[in-house]
Amino acid sequence: MEVTKLYNVVFELVDENENLKINALITNLINSISQNQAAQIEGHLNELNKAFDLSKTNFYSISSYTILKEISGEIYFGEGAKDAVEEILNSTPFNNALTVQKLQEFNKKRADFISKITQLNTIFESLDFSAHFYDDDIYEVGLIFPENVTENKIKNITTNLHKWDQVFKTLKEITGEEVEDTKISLVNNGSLEFFFENAPQIALCLSIALERLATLYKRILEIRTARLKLEELGAPKSESNAIQEHEKKVIEKEIKEIVEQIFKEHATKLEAGRKNELKNALTSNVKFIAKSIDKGIVVEITPPEVDEPEIISEPETDENKKEKETAEKAYKEKMARVELAKKRTELAKEIFNTGKEVFKYLTTGEEKEEDDKNEE
């Protein structure tokens, strides 16, 4: 795994543990169960679950969550820890002594894990490592290529990266950014994971496509399930064909609407002819993104860590009023973009995590010849 991203995960886990004090909350729950105090048990369990819900790990990108799993920490934070505690409580509902014993064992293992990552965090600090954070308005777009896509061949890797370079360039021109070759900001060692720095509008454009393609997947899956059910019931083939034709129209309509939304929300003023050319290019890009995800390529967007400017918390004076208002407005706008990117990509991340060919129903077969030419 890439060491700076590992440091980033470890740093956040140690910081979160200090802030949320999960081990202390588990101890409170253990004590209330030991004393068989029903009201206290419910109260302490609610406090513990609220803390689990606040965990940053619940919103991790797939690459960060993979690191969390590789260091065997997913069971001690966020939803993973919540499920682990719930499983203990449900496994022995009428044996408080055994429940207490299992919770104590879990709490000890968690404390041991925290001790290890705290030591690791200290070592990173002593070696002057830098965690992999993006701040201000820099968003990270990550691409994770499975082996079945690249076959570990340079030709296949470069072909895919070239196509993604075209996606980024199209979005840059649409949004008024300078169109230049995409620079790789980080490559995750040991796997084919590539990361790129992008402006917020590029990330938000991509998030529109990811969210709507994920929603489209679910819709097409429902349509196909209904069609297959009709076939099982012996419905005429003409009905099945009609549903299949409807499915194709739904896909085409949604892809067109994705393109229109991106242009409506993010396009700068463009000459009419060039605007039409870019719409055609973006349509191809959206289909390429769908086909890429269908092959198992993971696309993730990581928003920056945005710190509140110090001036916002300062007492207001006549001298700093204008500066304070400007800083507060800019901060709220940045946070709004961060939350929007998180919200839009959450559904896509949920589907990626199923580990299935989730977008195979979106493959339209169009532009295959063009794709083949680009790969030559």
Short mmCIF file of C-alpha atoms in Angstrom, two decimals:
data_model
loop_
_atom_site.label_atom_id
_atom_site.label_comp_id
_atom_site.label_asym_id
_atom_site.label_seq_id
_atom_site.Cartn_x
_atom_site.Cartn_y
_atom_site.Cartn_z
CA MET A 1 0.00 0.00 0.00
CA GLU A 2 1.10 3.62 -0.51
CA VAL A 3 2.78 4.82 2.67
CA THR A 4 1.45 8.41 2.69
CA LYS A 5 -2.14 7.17 2.32
CA LEU A 6 -1.47 4.65 5.11
CA TYR A 7 -0.21 7.51 7.27
CA ASN A 8 -3.33 9.48 6.42
CA VAL A 9 -5.59 6.64 7.58
CA VAL A 10 -3.56 5.99 10.74
CA PHE A 11 -3.47 9.71 11.59
CA GLU A 12 -7.26 9.98 11.24
CA LEU A 13 -7.92 6.84 13.30
CA VAL A 14 -5.73 8.01 16.18
CA ASP A 15 -7.28 11.47 16.09
CA GLU A 16 -10.81 10.04 15.95
CA ASN A 17 -10.14 7.70 18.85
CA GLU A 18 -9.02 10.61 21.02
CA ASN A 19 -12.08 12.66 20.12
CA LEU A 20 -14.83 10.02 20.29
CA LYS A 21 -13.44 7.99 23.22
CA ILE A 22 -15.04 4.76 22.01
CA ASN A 23 -13.28 2.50 24.53
CA ALA A 24 -14.62 4.56 27.42
CA LEU A 25 -18.14 4.40 25.97
CA ILE A 26 -17.88 0.61 25.63
CA THR A 27 -16.70 0.43 29.26
CA ASN A 28 -19.78 2.41 30.32
CA LEU A 29 -21.99 -0.05 28.44
CA ILE A 30 -20.21 -2.99 30.07
CA ASN A 31 -20.73 -1.54 33.55
CA SER A 32 -24.44 -0.93 32.97
CA ILE A 33 -24.91 -4.50 31.69
CA SER A 34 -23.01 -5.86 34.69
CA GLN A 35 -25.41 -4.01 37.00
CA ASN A 36 -28.41 -5.05 34.87
CA GLN A 37 -29.63 -1.43 34.64
CA ALA A 38 -31.97 -1.45 31.63
CA ALA A 39 -32.33 2.33 31.34
CA GLN A 40 -28.58 2.87 31.60
CA ILE A 41 -27.89 0.11 29.08
CA GLU A 42 -30.14 1.78 26.53
CA GLY A 43 -28.64 5.21 27.18
CA HIS A 44 -25.01 4.04 26.94
CA LEU A 45 -25.74 2.00 23.83
CA ASN A 46 -27.31 5.06 22.17
CA GLU A 47 -24.24 7.16 23.05
CA LEU A 48 -21.95 4.49 21.65
CA ASN A 49 -23.94 4.18 18.40
CA LYS A 50 -23.95 7.96 17.96
CA ALA A 51 -20.17 7.94 18.25
CA PHE A 52 -19.90 5.11 15.71
CA ASP A 53 -22.11 7.12 13.33
CA LEU A 54 -19.68 10.07 13.55
CA SER A 55 -16.72 8.00 12.39
CA LYS A 56 -14.91 9.26 9.30
CA THR A 57 -14.47 5.66 8.22
CA ASN A 58 -18.17 5.54 7.32
CA PHE A 59 -17.40 8.00 4.51
CA TYR A 60 -14.05 6.61 3.42
CA SER A 61 -13.24 6.27 -0.25
CA ILE A 62 -12.78 2.70 -1.41
CA SER A 63 -8.98 3.05 -1.52
CA SER A 64 -8.87 4.34 2.08
CA TYR A 65 -11.30 1.69 3.28
CA THR A 66 -9.15 -0.97 1.62
CA ILE A 67 -6.18 0.24 3.69
CA LEU A 68 -8.34 0.14 6.82
CA LYS A 69 -9.19 -3.51 6.05
CA GLU A 70 -5.58 -4.39 5.24
CA ILE A 71 -4.50 -3.28 8.71
CA SER A 72 -7.52 -5.17 10.19
CA GLY A 73 -9.10 -2.03 11.63
CA GLU A 74 -12.55 -2.07 10.00
CA ILE A 75 -14.08 -3.95 12.95
CA TYR A 76 -13.03 -1.25 15.44
CA PHE A 77 -14.43 1.89 13.80
CA GLY A 78 -17.70 3.20 12.43
CA GLU A 79 -20.27 0.81 10.98
CA GLY A 80 -17.93 -2.15 11.35
CA ALA A 81 -17.59 -1.62 15.11
CA LYS A 82 -21.30 -0.92 15.43
CA ASP A 83 -22.08 -4.27 13.77
CA ALA A 84 -19.53 -6.08 15.95
CA VAL A 85 -21.07 -4.75 19.19
CA GLU A 86 -24.59 -5.47 17.95
CA GLU A 87 -23.59 -9.04 17.12
CA ILE A 88 -22.22 -9.55 20.64
CA LEU A 89 -25.38 -8.16 22.24
CA ASN A 90 -27.66 -10.30 20.06
CA SER A 91 -25.65 -13.51 20.45
CA THR A 92 -26.22 -13.84 24.20
CA PRO A 93 -29.32 -11.74 25.07
CA PHE A 94 -30.14 -13.68 28.24
CA ASN A 95 -26.64 -14.19 29.60
CA ASN A 96 -25.29 -10.88 30.91
CA ALA A 97 -22.09 -12.43 32.25
CA LEU A 98 -21.16 -13.87 28.85
CA THR A 99 -22.14 -10.62 27.10
CA VAL A 100 -19.89 -8.66 29.45
CA GLN A 101 -17.04 -11.11 28.85
CA LYS A 102 -17.32 -10.79 25.04
CA LEU A 103 -17.54 -6.98 25.19
CA GLN A 104 -14.48 -6.86 27.43
CA GLU A 105 -12.56 -9.05 24.99
CA PHE A 106 -13.61 -6.82 22.10
CA ASN A 107 -12.67 -3.67 24.02
CA LYS A 108 -9.24 -5.11 24.89
CA LYS A 109 -8.53 -6.07 21.28
CA ARG A 110 -9.60 -2.60 20.19
CA ALA A 111 -7.33 -0.98 22.79
CA ASP A 112 -4.44 -3.14 21.58
CA PHE A 113 -5.11 -2.05 18.00
CA ILE A 114 -5.23 1.60 19.04
CA SER A 115 -1.92 1.17 20.86
CA LYS A 116 -0.28 -0.23 17.70
CA ILE A 117 -1.51 2.47 15.34
CA THR A 118 -0.59 5.16 17.88
CA GLN A 119 2.96 3.84 17.92
CA LEU A 120 2.94 3.74 14.12
CA ASN A 121 1.67 7.32 14.00
CA THR A 122 4.49 8.40 16.32
CA ILE A 123 7.05 6.65 14.11
CA PHE A 124 5.71 8.40 11.01
CA GLU A 125 5.99 11.75 12.80
CA SER A 126 9.55 11.05 13.97
CA LEU A 127 10.57 10.20 10.39
CA ASP A 128 9.04 13.46 9.12
CA PHE A 129 6.54 11.72 6.87
CA SER A 130 3.72 13.82 5.48
CA ALA A 131 0.17 12.51 5.48
CA HIS A 132 -1.63 12.53 2.13
CA PHE A 133 -4.09 15.39 2.65
CA TYR A 134 -5.58 17.76 0.12
CA ASP A 135 -6.69 21.09 1.48
CA ASP A 136 -8.33 24.25 0.18
CA ASP A 137 -10.18 23.50 -3.08
CA ILE A 138 -8.17 20.57 -4.42
CA TYR A 139 -10.17 17.38 -4.94
CA GLU A 140 -8.65 13.96 -5.51
CA VAL A 141 -10.05 11.68 -8.20
CA GLY A 142 -8.87 8.10 -7.91
CA LEU A 143 -9.00 5.26 -10.45
CA ILE A 144 -8.50 1.69 -9.30
CA PHE A 145 -7.92 -0.77 -12.14
CA PRO A 146 -8.59 -4.48 -11.57
CA GLU A 147 -6.23 -6.99 -13.17
CA ASN A 148 -8.90 -8.29 -15.56
CA VAL A 149 -9.00 -4.83 -17.19
CA THR A 150 -5.26 -4.21 -17.58
CA GLU A 151 -3.97 -7.81 -17.61
CA ASN A 152 -0.88 -6.12 -16.13
CA LYS A 153 0.08 -4.93 -19.62
CA ILE A 154 1.51 -1.46 -20.14
CA LYS A 155 -0.52 -1.07 -23.35
CA ASN A 156 -3.83 -1.63 -21.56
CA ILE A 157 -2.87 0.66 -18.67
CA THR A 158 -1.83 3.50 -20.96
CA THR A 159 -4.94 3.06 -23.13
CA ASN A 160 -7.22 3.44 -20.10
CA LEU A 161 -5.27 6.38 -18.69
CA HIS A 162 -5.33 8.09 -22.10
CA LYS A 163 -9.11 7.80 -22.25
CA TRP A 164 -9.47 9.21 -18.73
CA ASP A 165 -7.15 12.05 -19.73
CA GLN A 166 -9.67 12.87 -22.47
CA VAL A 167 -12.52 12.81 -19.92
CA PHE A 168 -10.71 15.32 -17.70
CA LYS A 169 -9.79 17.54 -20.65
CA THR A 170 -13.39 17.65 -21.87
CA LEU A 171 -14.63 18.63 -18.41
CA LYS A 172 -11.90 21.26 -18.09
CA GLU A 173 -12.90 22.93 -21.35
CA ILE A 174 -16.60 22.82 -20.45
CA THR A 175 -16.00 24.43 -17.06
CA GLY A 176 -13.50 27.02 -18.28
CA GLU A 177 -10.40 25.44 -16.76
CA GLU A 178 -7.09 25.49 -18.60
CA VAL A 179 -6.96 22.40 -20.83
CA GLU A 180 -3.68 20.64 -20.14
CA ASP A 181 -2.40 17.11 -19.83
CA THR A 182 -3.62 15.40 -16.67
CA LYS A 183 -0.89 14.95 -14.08
CA ILE A 184 -0.75 11.91 -11.83
CA SER A 185 -0.34 13.12 -8.25
CA LEU A 186 0.00 9.69 -6.65
CA VAL A 187 0.31 6.03 -7.61
CA ASN A 188 -0.54 3.48 -4.95
CA ASN A 189 2.34 1.02 -4.71
CA GLY A 190 1.44 -2.66 -4.95
CA SER A 191 -1.73 -2.11 -6.96
CA LEU A 192 -2.87 -0.19 -9.99
CA GLU A 193 -4.35 2.84 -8.26
CA PHE A 194 -3.88 6.27 -9.81
CA PHE A 195 -4.80 9.58 -8.20
CA PHE A 196 -5.19 13.01 -9.76
CA GLU A 197 -5.60 16.52 -8.37
CA ASN A 198 -8.61 18.37 -9.73
CA ALA A 199 -10.46 21.65 -9.31
CA PRO A 200 -13.81 21.45 -7.48
CA GLN A 201 -15.93 21.95 -10.61
CA ILE A 202 -14.24 18.99 -12.33
CA ALA A 203 -14.92 16.77 -9.32
CA LEU A 204 -18.53 17.97 -9.11
CA CYS A 205 -19.11 17.31 -12.82
CA LEU A 206 -17.76 13.79 -12.38
CA SER A 207 -19.88 13.30 -9.25
CA ILE A 208 -23.03 14.10 -11.26
CA ALA A 209 -22.19 11.31 -13.70
CA LEU A 210 -21.35 8.82 -10.93
CA GLU A 211 -24.51 9.51 -8.92
CA ARG A 212 -26.86 9.35 -11.88
CA LEU A 213 -25.20 6.27 -13.39
CA ALA A 214 -25.52 4.51 -10.04
CA THR A 215 -29.21 5.44 -9.85
CA LEU A 216 -29.67 4.34 -13.45
CA TYR A 217 -28.10 0.99 -12.67
CA LYS A 218 -30.70 0.31 -9.99
CA ARG A 219 -33.50 1.35 -12.29
CA ILE A 220 -32.31 -0.82 -15.18
CA LEU A 221 -31.84 -3.74 -12.80
CA GLU A 222 -35.50 -3.42 -11.74
CA ILE A 223 -36.63 -3.30 -15.37
CA ARG A 224 -34.58 -6.37 -16.24
CA THR A 225 -35.85 -8.27 -13.21
CA ALA A 226 -39.42 -7.56 -14.29
CA ARG A 227 -38.66 -8.64 -17.89
CA LEU A 228 -37.07 -11.91 -16.79
CA LYS A 229 -40.03 -12.59 -14.50
CA LEU A 230 -42.43 -12.13 -17.41
CA GLU A 231 -40.35 -14.53 -19.51
CA GLU A 232 -40.49 -17.11 -16.71
CA LEU A 233 -44.28 -16.74 -16.62
CA GLY A 234 -44.48 -17.43 -20.35
CA ALA A 235 -45.27 -13.93 -21.58
CA PRO A 236 -45.12 -13.42 -25.35
CA LYS A 237 -41.65 -12.69 -26.70
CA SER A 238 -42.97 -9.45 -28.17
CA GLU A 239 -43.59 -8.12 -24.64
CA SER A 240 -40.07 -9.02 -23.56
CA ASN A 241 -38.65 -7.34 -26.67
CA ALA A 242 -40.72 -4.22 -25.99
CA ILE A 243 -39.37 -4.01 -22.43
CA GLN A 244 -35.83 -4.49 -23.70
CA GLU A 245 -36.33 -1.67 -26.19
CA HIS A 246 -37.70 0.51 -23.38
CA GLU A 247 -34.59 -0.30 -21.34
CA LYS A 248 -32.33 0.97 -24.11
CA LYS A 249 -34.37 4.18 -24.42
CA VAL A 250 -34.13 4.75 -20.64
CA ILE A 251 -30.35 4.43 -20.82
CA GLU A 252 -30.02 6.82 -23.76
CA LYS A 253 -32.38 9.35 -22.17
CA GLU A 254 -30.53 9.31 -18.85
CA ILE A 255 -27.10 9.70 -20.46
CA LYS A 256 -28.43 12.67 -22.42
CA GLU A 257 -29.81 14.21 -19.20
CA ILE A 258 -26.48 13.69 -17.41
CA VAL A 259 -24.77 15.69 -20.15
CA GLU A 260 -27.43 18.42 -19.99
CA GLN A 261 -27.12 18.72 -16.20
CA ILE A 262 -23.34 19.07 -16.34
CA PHE A 263 -23.62 21.80 -18.97
CA LYS A 264 -26.42 23.58 -17.13
CA GLU A 265 -24.63 23.64 -13.77
CA HIS A 266 -20.99 24.03 -14.77
CA ALA A 267 -20.47 25.11 -18.38
CA THR A 268 -18.88 28.49 -19.08
CA LYS A 269 -19.88 30.57 -22.10
CA LEU A 270 -18.97 28.61 -25.23
CA GLU A 271 -19.28 29.28 -28.95
CA ALA A 272 -22.33 27.40 -30.29
CA GLY A 273 -20.42 25.11 -32.62
CA ARG A 274 -17.83 24.19 -30.01
CA LYS A 275 -20.59 23.66 -27.43
CA ASN A 276 -22.21 21.00 -29.63
CA GLU A 277 -18.85 19.32 -30.19
CA LEU A 278 -18.20 19.23 -26.46
CA LYS A 279 -21.67 17.80 -25.79
CA ASN A 280 -20.93 14.98 -28.20
CA ALA A 281 -17.54 14.42 -26.55
CA LEU A 282 -19.08 14.42 -23.09
CA THR A 283 -21.75 11.95 -24.20
CA SER A 284 -18.97 9.58 -25.28
CA ASN A 285 -17.16 10.26 -21.99
CA VAL A 286 -20.22 9.38 -19.89
CA LYS A 287 -20.68 6.12 -21.81
CA PHE A 288 -16.98 5.38 -21.33
CA ILE A 289 -17.31 5.98 -17.58
CA ALA A 290 -20.28 3.59 -17.44
CA LYS A 291 -18.39 0.94 -19.41
CA SER A 292 -15.30 1.43 -17.23
CA ILE A 293 -17.28 0.85 -14.05
CA ASP A 294 -18.93 -2.12 -15.71
CA LYS A 295 -15.46 -3.66 -16.14
CA GLY A 296 -14.76 -3.23 -12.43
CA ILE A 297 -12.83 0.04 -12.51
CA VAL A 298 -13.47 1.99 -9.32
CA VAL A 299 -13.86 5.76 -9.64
CA GLU A 300 -13.69 7.70 -6.38
CA ILE A 301 -13.70 11.35 -5.39
CA THR A 302 -12.08 12.53 -2.17
CA PRO A 303 -12.93 16.11 -1.13
CA PRO A 304 -10.31 18.26 0.61
CA GLU A 305 -9.96 18.81 4.34
CA VAL A 306 -11.26 22.35 4.80
CA ASP A 307 -10.29 24.13 8.01
CA GLU A 308 -12.36 27.03 9.26
CA PRO A 309 -10.38 30.29 8.89
CA GLU A 310 -9.26 31.62 12.26
CA ILE A 311 -10.82 35.03 11.61
CA ILE A 312 -14.33 33.52 11.69
CA SER A 313 -13.97 32.70 15.39
CA GLU A 314 -12.50 36.12 16.25
CA PRO A 315 -14.72 38.81 17.86
CA GLU A 316 -16.18 41.08 15.22
CA THR A 317 -14.86 44.64 15.02
CA ASP A 318 -15.32 47.51 12.59
CA GLU A 319 -11.86 46.78 11.22
CA ASN A 320 -12.33 43.05 10.55
CA LYS A 321 -16.07 42.94 9.76
CA LYS A 322 -15.70 42.92 5.97
CA GLU A 323 -12.80 40.45 6.01
CA LYS A 324 -14.70 38.22 8.42
CA GLU A 325 -17.82 38.20 6.22
CA THR A 326 -15.75 37.41 3.10
CA ALA A 327 -13.95 34.56 4.84
CA GLU A 328 -17.18 33.13 6.23
CA LYS A 329 -18.87 33.22 2.81
CA ALA A 330 -15.91 31.52 1.11
CA TYR A 331 -15.76 28.87 3.85
CA LYS A 332 -19.47 28.07 3.55
CA GLU A 333 -19.18 27.77 -0.23
CA LYS A 334 -16.24 25.37 0.08
CA MET A 335 -18.06 23.25 2.66
CA ALA A 336 -21.19 23.18 0.49
CA ARG A 337 -19.13 21.81 -2.42
CA VAL A 338 -17.51 19.21 -0.17
CA GLU A 339 -20.87 18.00 1.16
CA LEU A 340 -22.35 17.91 -2.34
CA ALA A 341 -19.48 15.79 -3.65
CA LYS A 342 -19.81 13.40 -0.68
CA LYS A 343 -23.56 13.08 -1.10
CA ARG A 344 -23.43 12.47 -4.84
CA THR A 345 -20.72 9.80 -4.68
CA GLU A 346 -22.15 7.90 -1.71
CA LEU A 347 -24.56 5.81 -3.80
CA ALA A 348 -21.87 5.00 -6.36
CA LYS A 349 -19.51 3.91 -3.57
CA GLU A 350 -22.22 1.70 -2.12
CA ILE A 351 -22.63 -0.07 -5.45
CA PHE A 352 -18.88 -0.44 -6.00
CA ASN A 353 -18.65 -2.12 -2.62
CA THR A 354 -20.95 -4.94 -3.73
CA GLY A 355 -18.04 -6.40 -5.65
CA LYS A 356 -20.30 -7.34 -8.59
CA GLU A 357 -20.47 -6.33 -12.23
CA VAL A 358 -22.85 -3.61 -11.19
CA PHE A 359 -22.85 -1.66 -14.44
CA LYS A 360 -22.98 -4.51 -16.91
CA TYR A 361 -26.56 -3.54 -17.69
CA LEU A 362 -25.40 -0.15 -18.94
CA THR A 363 -23.19 -1.45 -21.74
CA THR A 364 -24.86 -0.18 -24.91
CA GLY A 365 -22.39 -1.54 -27.44
CA GLU A 366 -22.22 1.87 -29.10
CA GLU A 367 -18.91 3.36 -30.21
CA LYS A 368 -17.22 -0.03 -29.99
CA GLU A 369 -15.44 0.55 -33.27
CA GLU A 370 -14.20 3.93 -32.07
CA ASP A 371 -12.96 2.36 -28.83
CA ASP A 372 -11.18 -0.40 -30.75
CA LYS A 373 -9.43 2.16 -32.94
CA ASN A 374 -8.21 4.08 -29.91
CA GLU A 375 -6.77 0.89 -28.43
CA GLU A 376 -4.76 0.09 -31.54
#
